[in-house]
mmCIF file of N, CA and C in Angstrom:
data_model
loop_
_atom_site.group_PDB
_atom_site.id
_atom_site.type_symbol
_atom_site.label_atom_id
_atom_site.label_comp_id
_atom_site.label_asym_id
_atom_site.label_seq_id
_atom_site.Cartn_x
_atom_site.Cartn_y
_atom_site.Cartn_z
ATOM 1 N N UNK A 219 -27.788 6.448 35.090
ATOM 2 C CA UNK A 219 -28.255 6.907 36.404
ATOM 3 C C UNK A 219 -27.042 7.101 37.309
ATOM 4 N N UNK A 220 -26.997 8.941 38.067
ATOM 5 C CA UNK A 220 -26.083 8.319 39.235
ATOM 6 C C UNK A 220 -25.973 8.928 40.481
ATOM 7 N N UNK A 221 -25.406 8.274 41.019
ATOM 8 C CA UNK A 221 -25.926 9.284 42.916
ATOM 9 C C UNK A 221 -24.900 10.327 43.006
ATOM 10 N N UNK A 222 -24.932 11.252 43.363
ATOM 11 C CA UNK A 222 -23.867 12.303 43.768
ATOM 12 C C UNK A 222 -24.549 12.580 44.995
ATOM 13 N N UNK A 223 -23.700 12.550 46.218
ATOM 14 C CA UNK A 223 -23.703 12.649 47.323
ATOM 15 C C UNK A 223 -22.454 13.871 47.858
ATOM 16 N N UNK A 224 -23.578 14.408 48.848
ATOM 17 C CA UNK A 224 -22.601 15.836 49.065
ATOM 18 C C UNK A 224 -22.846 16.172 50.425
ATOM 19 N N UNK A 225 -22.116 17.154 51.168
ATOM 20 C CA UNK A 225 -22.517 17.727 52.332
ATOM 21 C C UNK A 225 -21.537 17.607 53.186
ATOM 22 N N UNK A 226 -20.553 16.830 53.097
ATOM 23 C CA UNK A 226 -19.374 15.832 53.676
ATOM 24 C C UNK A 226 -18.500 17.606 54.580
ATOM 25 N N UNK A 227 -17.651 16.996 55.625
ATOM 26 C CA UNK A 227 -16.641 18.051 55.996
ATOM 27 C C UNK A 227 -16.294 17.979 56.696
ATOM 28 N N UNK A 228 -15.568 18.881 57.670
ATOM 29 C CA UNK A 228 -14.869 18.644 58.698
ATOM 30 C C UNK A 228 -15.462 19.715 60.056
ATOM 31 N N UNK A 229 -16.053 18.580 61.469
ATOM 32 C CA UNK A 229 -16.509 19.055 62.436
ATOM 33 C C UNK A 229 -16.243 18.763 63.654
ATOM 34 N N UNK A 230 -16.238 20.004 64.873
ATOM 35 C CA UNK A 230 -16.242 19.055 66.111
ATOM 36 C C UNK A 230 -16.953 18.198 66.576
ATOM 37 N N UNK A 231 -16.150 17.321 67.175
ATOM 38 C CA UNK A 231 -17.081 15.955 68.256
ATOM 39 C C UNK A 231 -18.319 16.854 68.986
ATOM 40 N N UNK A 232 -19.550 16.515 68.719
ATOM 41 C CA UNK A 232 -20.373 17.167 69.357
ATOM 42 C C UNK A 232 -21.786 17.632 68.132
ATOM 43 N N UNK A 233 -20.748 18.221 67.391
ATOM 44 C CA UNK A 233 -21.555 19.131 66.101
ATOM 45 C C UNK A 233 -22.327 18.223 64.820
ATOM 46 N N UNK A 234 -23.083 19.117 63.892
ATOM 47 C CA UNK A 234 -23.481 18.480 63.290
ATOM 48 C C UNK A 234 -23.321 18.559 61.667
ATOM 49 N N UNK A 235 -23.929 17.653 60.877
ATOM 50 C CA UNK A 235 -23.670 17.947 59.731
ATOM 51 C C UNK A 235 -24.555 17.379 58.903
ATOM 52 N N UNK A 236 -25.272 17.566 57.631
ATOM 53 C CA UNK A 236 -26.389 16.826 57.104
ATOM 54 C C UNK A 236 -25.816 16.861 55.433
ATOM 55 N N UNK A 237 -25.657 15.535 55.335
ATOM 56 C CA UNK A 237 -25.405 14.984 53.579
ATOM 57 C C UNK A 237 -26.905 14.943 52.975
ATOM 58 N N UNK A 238 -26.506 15.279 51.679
ATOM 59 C CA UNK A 238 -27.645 14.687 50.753
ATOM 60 C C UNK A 238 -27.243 14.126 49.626
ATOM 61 N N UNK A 239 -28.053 13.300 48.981
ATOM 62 C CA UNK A 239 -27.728 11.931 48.118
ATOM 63 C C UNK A 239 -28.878 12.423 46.922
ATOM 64 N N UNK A 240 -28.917 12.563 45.510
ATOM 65 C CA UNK A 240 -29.148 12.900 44.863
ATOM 66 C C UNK A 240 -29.205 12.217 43.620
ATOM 67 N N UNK A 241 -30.272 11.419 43.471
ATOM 68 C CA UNK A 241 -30.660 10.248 41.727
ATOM 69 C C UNK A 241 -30.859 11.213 40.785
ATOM 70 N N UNK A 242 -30.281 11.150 39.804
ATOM 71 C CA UNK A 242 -29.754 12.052 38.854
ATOM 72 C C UNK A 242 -30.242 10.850 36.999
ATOM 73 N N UNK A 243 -30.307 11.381 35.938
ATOM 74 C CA UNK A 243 -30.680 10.587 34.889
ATOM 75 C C UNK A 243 -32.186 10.247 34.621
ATOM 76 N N UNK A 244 -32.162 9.356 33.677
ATOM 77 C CA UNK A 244 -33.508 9.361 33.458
ATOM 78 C C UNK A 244 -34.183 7.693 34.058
ATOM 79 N N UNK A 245 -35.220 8.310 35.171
ATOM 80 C CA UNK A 245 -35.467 7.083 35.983
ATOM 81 C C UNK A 245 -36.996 7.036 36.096
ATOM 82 N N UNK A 246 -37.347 5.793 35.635
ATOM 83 C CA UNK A 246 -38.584 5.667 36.640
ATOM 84 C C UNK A 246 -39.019 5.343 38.107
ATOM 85 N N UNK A 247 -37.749 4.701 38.825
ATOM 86 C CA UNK A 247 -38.312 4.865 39.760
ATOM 87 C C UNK A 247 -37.330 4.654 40.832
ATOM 88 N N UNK A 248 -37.366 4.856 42.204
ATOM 89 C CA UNK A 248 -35.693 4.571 43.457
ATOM 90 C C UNK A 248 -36.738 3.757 44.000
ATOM 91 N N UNK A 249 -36.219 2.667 44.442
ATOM 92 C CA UNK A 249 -36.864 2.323 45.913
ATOM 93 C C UNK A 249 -36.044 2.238 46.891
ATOM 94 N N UNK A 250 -35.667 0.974 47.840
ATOM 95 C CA UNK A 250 -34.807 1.439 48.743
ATOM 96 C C UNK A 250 -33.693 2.479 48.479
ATOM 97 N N UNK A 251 -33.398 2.945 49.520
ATOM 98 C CA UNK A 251 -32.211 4.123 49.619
ATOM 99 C C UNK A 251 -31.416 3.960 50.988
ATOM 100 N N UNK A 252 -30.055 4.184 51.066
ATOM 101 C CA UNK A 252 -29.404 3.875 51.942
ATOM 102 C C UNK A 252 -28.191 4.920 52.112
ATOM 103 N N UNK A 253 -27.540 5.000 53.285
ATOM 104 C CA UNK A 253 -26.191 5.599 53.608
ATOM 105 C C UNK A 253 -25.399 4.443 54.249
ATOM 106 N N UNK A 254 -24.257 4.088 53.521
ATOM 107 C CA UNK A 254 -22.845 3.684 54.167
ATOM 108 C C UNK A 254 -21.923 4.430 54.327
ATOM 109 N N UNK A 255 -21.152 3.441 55.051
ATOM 110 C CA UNK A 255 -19.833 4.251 55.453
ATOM 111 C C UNK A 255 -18.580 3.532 55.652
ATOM 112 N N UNK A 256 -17.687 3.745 55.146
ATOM 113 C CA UNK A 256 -15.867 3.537 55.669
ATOM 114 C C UNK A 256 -15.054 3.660 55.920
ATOM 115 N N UNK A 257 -14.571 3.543 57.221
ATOM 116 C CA UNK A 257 -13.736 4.056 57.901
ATOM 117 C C UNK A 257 -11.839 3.421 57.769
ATOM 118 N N UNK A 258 -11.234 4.176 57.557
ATOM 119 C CA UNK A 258 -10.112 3.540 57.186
ATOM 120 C C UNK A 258 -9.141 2.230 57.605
ATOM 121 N N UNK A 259 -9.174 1.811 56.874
ATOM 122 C CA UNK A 259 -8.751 -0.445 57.958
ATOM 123 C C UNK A 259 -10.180 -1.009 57.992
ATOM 124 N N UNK A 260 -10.904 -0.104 57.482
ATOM 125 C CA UNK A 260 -12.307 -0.708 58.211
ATOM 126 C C UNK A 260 -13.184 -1.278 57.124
ATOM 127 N N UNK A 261 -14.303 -2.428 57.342
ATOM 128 C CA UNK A 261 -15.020 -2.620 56.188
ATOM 129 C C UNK A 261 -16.381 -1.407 56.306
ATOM 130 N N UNK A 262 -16.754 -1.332 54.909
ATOM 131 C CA UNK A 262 -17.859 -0.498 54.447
ATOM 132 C C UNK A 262 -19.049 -1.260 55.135
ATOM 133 N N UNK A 263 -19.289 -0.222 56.278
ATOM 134 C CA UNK A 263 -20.822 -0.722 56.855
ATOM 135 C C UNK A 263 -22.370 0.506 56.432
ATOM 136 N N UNK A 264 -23.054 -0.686 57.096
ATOM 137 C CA UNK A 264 -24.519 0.137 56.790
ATOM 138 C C UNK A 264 -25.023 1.090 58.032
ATOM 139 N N UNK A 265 -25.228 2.260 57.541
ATOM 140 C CA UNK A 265 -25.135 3.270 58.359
ATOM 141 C C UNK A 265 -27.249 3.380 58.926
ATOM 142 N N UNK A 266 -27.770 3.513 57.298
ATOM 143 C CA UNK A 266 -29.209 3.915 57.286
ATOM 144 C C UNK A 266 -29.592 3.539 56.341
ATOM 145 N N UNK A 267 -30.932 2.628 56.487
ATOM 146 C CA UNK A 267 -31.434 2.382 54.839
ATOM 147 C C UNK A 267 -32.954 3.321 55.036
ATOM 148 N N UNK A 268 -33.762 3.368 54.074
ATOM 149 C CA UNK A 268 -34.979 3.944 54.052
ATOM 150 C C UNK A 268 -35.655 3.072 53.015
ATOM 151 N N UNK A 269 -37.159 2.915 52.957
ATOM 152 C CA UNK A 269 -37.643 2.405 51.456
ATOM 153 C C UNK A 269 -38.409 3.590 50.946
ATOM 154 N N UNK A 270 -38.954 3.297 50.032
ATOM 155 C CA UNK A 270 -39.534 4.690 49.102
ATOM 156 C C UNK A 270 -41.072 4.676 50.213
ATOM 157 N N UNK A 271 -41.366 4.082 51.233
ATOM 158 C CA UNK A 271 -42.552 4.721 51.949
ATOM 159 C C UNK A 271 -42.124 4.693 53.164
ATOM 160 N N UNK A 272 -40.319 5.212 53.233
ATOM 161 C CA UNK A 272 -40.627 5.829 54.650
ATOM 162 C C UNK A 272 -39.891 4.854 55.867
ATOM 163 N N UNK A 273 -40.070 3.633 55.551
ATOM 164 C CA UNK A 273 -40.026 2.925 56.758
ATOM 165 C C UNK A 273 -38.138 2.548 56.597
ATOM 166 N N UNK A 274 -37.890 3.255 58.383
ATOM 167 C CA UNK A 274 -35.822 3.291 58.312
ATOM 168 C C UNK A 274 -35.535 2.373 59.137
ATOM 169 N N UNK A 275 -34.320 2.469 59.419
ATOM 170 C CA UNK A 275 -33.449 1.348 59.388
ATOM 171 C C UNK A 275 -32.207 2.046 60.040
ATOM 172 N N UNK A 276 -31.799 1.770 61.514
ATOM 173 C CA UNK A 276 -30.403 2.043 61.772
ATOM 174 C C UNK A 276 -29.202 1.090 62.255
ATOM 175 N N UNK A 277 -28.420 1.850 61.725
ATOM 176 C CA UNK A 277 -26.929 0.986 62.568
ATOM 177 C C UNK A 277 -27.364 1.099 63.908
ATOM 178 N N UNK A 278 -26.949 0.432 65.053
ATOM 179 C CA UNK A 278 -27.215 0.612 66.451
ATOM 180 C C UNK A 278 -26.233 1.798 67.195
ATOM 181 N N UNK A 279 -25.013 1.679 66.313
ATOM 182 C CA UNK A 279 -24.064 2.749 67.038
ATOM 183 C C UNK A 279 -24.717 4.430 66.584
ATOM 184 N N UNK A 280 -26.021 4.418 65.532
ATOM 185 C CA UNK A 280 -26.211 5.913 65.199
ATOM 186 C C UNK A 280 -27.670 5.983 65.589
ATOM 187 N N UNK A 281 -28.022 5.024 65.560
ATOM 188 C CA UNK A 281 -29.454 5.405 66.915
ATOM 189 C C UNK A 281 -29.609 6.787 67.889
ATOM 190 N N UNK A 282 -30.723 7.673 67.549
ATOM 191 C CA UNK A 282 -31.104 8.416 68.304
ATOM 192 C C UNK A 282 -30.557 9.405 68.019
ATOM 193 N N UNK A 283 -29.106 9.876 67.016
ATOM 194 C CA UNK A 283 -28.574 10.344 66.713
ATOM 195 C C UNK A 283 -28.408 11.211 65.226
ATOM 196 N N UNK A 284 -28.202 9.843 64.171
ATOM 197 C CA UNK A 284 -28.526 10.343 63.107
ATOM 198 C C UNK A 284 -30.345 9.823 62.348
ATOM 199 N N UNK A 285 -30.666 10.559 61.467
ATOM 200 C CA UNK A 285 -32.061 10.538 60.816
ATOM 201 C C UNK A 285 -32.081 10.428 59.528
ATOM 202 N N UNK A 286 -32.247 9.493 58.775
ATOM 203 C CA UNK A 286 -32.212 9.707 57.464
ATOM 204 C C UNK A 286 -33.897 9.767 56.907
ATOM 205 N N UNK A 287 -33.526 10.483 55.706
ATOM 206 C CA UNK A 287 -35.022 10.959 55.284
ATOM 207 C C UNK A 287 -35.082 10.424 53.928
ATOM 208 N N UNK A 288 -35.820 11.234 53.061
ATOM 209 C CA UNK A 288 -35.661 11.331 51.556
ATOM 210 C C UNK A 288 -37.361 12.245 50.951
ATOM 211 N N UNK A 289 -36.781 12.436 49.626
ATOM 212 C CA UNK A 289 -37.905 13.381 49.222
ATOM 213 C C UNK A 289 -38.075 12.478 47.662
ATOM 214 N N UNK A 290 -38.970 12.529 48.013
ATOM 215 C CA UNK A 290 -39.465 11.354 46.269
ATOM 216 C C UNK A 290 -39.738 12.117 45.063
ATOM 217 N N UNK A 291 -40.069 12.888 45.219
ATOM 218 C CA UNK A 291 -40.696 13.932 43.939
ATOM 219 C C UNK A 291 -39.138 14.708 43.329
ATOM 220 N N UNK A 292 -38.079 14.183 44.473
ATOM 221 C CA UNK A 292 -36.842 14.825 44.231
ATOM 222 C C UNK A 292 -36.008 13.854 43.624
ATOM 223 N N UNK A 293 -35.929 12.807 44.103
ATOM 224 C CA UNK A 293 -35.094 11.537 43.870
ATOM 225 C C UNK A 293 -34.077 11.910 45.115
ATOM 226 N N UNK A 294 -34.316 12.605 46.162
ATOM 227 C CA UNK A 294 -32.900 12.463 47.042
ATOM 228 C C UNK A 294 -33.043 12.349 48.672
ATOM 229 N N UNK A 295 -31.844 11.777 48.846
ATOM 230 C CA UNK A 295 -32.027 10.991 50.401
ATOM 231 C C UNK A 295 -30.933 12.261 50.860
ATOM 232 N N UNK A 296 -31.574 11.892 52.220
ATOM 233 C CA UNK A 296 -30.340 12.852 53.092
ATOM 234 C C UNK A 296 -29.788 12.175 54.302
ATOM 235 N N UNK A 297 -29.280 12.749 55.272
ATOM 236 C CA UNK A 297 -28.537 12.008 56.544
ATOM 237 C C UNK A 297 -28.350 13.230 57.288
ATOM 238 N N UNK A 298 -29.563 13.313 58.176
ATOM 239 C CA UNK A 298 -29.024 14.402 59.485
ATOM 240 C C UNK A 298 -28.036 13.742 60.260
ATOM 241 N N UNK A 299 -27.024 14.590 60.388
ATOM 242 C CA UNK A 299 -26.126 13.597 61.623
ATOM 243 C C UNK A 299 -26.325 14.886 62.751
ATOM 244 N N UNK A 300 -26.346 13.976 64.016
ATOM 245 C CA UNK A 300 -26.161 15.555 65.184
ATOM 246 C C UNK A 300 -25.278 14.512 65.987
ATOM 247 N N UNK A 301 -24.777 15.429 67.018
ATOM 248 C CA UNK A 301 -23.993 14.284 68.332
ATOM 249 C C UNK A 301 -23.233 13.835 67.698
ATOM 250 N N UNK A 302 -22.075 13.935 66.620
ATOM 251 C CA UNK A 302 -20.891 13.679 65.866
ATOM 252 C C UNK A 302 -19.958 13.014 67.051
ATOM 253 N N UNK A 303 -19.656 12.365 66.743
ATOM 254 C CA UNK A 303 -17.939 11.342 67.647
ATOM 255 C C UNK A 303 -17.107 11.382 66.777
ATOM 256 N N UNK A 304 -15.667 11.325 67.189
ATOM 257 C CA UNK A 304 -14.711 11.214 66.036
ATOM 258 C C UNK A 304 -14.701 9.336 65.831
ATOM 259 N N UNK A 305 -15.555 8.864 66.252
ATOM 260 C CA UNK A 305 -16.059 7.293 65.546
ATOM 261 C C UNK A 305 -17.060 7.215 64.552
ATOM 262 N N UNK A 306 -17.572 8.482 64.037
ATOM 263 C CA UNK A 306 -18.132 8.633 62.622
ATOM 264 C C UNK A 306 -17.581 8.740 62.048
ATOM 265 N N UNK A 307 -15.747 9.576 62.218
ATOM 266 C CA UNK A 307 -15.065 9.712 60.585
ATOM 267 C C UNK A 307 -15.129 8.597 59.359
ATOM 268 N N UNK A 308 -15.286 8.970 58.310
ATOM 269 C CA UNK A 308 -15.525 7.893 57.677
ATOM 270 C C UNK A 308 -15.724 8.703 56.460
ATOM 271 N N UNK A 309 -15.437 7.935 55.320
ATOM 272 C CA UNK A 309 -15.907 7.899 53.794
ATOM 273 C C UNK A 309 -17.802 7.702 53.926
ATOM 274 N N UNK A 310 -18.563 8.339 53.768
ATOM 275 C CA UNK A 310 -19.638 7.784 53.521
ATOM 276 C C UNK A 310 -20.231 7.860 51.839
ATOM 277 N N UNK A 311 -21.538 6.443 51.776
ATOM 278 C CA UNK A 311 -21.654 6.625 50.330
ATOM 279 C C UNK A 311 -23.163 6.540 50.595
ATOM 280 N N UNK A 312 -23.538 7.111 49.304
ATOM 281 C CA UNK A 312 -25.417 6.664 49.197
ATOM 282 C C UNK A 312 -25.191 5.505 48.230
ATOM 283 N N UNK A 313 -26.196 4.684 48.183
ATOM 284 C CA UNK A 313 -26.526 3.656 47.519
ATOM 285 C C UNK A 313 -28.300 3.549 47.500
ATOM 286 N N UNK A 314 -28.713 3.342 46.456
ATOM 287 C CA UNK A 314 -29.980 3.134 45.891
ATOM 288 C C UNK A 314 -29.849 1.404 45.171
ATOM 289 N N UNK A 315 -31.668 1.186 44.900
ATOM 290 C CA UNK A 315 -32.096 0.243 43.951
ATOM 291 C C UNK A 315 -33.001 1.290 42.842
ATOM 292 N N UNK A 316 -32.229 1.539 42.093
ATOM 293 C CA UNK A 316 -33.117 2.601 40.732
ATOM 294 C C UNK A 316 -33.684 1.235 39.700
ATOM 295 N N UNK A 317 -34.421 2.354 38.664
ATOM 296 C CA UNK A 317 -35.256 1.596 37.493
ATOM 297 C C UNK A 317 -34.931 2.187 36.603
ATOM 298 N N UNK A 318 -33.542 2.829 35.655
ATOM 299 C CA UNK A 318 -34.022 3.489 34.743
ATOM 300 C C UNK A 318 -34.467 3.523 33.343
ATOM 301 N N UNK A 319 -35.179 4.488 32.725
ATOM 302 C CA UNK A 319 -36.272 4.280 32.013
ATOM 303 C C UNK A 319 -35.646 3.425 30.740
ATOM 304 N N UNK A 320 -36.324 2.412 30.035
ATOM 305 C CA UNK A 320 -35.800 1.633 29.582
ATOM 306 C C UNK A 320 -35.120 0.479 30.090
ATOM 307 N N UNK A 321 -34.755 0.357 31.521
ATOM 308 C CA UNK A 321 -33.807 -0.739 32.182
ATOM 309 C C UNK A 321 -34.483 -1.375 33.102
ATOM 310 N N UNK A 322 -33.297 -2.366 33.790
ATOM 311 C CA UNK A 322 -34.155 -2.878 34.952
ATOM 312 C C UNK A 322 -33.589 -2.545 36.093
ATOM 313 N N UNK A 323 -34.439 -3.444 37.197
ATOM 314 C CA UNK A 323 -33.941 -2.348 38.693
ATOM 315 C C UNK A 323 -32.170 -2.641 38.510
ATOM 316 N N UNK A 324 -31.735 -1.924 39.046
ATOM 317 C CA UNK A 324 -30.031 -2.194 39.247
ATOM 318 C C UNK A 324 -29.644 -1.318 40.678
ATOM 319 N N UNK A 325 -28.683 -1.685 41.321
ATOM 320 C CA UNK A 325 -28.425 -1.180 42.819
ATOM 321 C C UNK A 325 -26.839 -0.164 41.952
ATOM 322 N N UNK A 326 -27.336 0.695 42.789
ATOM 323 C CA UNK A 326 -26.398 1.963 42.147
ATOM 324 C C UNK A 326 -25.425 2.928 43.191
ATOM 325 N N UNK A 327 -24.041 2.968 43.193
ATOM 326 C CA UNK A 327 -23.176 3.461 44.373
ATOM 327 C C UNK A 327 -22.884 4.933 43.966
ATOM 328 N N UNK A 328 -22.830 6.062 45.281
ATOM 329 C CA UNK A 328 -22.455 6.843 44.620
ATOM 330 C C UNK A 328 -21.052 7.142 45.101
ATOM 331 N N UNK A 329 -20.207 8.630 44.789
ATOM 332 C CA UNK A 329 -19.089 8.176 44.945
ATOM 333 C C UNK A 329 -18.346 8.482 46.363
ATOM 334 N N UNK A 330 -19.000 8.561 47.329
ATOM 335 C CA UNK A 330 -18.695 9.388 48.450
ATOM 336 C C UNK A 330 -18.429 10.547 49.255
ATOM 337 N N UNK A 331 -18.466 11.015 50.281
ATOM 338 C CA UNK A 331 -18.404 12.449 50.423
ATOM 339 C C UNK A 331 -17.799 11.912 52.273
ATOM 340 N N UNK A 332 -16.542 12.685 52.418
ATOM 341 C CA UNK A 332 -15.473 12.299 54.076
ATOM 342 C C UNK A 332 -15.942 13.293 54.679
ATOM 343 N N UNK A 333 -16.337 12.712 55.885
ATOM 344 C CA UNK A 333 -16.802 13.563 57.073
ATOM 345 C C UNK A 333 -15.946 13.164 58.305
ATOM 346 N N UNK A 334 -15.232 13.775 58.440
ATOM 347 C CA UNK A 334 -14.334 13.881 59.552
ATOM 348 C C UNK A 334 -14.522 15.283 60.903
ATOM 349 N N UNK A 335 -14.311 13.788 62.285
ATOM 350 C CA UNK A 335 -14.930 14.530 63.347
ATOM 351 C C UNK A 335 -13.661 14.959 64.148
ATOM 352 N N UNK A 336 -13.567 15.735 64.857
ATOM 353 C CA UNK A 336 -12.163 16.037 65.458
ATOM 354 C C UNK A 336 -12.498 15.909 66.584
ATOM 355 N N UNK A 337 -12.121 15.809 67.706
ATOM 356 C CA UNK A 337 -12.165 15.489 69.086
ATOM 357 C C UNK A 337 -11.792 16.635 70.197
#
């Protein structure tokens, strides 16, 4: 099983940008789903979690701002970001709890995608 996460780039302070996170392999099932992030010197924090019905979860600094979703029939999470600061630059990653077929649940990283905000 593995996440490939994409969408990442380079924008002005202000603008927006939307990642998507993508469970890939043979799975029965995602439940929680999440976006982190790391910023350089910085530890890897939790940006957005979601569970497989929906109910999210924000950092306080991305409140009101960013939205994370996901599509189940797809296996993939996304991350609207709008209102960008250059205090979002950061490495971000998706992370899941998958099932895949034959296995047991296991928490799964994917490999990141840099979104850098310019000022």
């Amino acid at each position: 099983v593995q996440l490939q996460a994409s969408g990442g780039g380079l924008v002005q302070a202000g603008g927006s940008l939307r990642l998507s996170c993508a469970a890939s392999g043979s799975l029965i099932s995602v439940n929680n789903m999440a976006w982190y992030r790391q910023a350089p010197g910085k530890h890897r924090e939790l940006v957005a979690r979601i569970t497989s019905v929906g109910v999210t979860t924000y950092a306080d600094s991305v409140k009101g701002r960013f939205t994370i979703s996901r599509d189940n029939a797809e296996n993939t999470m996304y991350l609207q970001m709008s209102t960008l600061e250059p205090g979002d630059t950061a490495v971000y990653y998706c992370n899941a709890d998958v099932r895949p077929s034959g296995g047991t649940w296991a928490n799964v990283w994917g490999e990141g995608t840099q979104v850098t905000v310019s000022s």
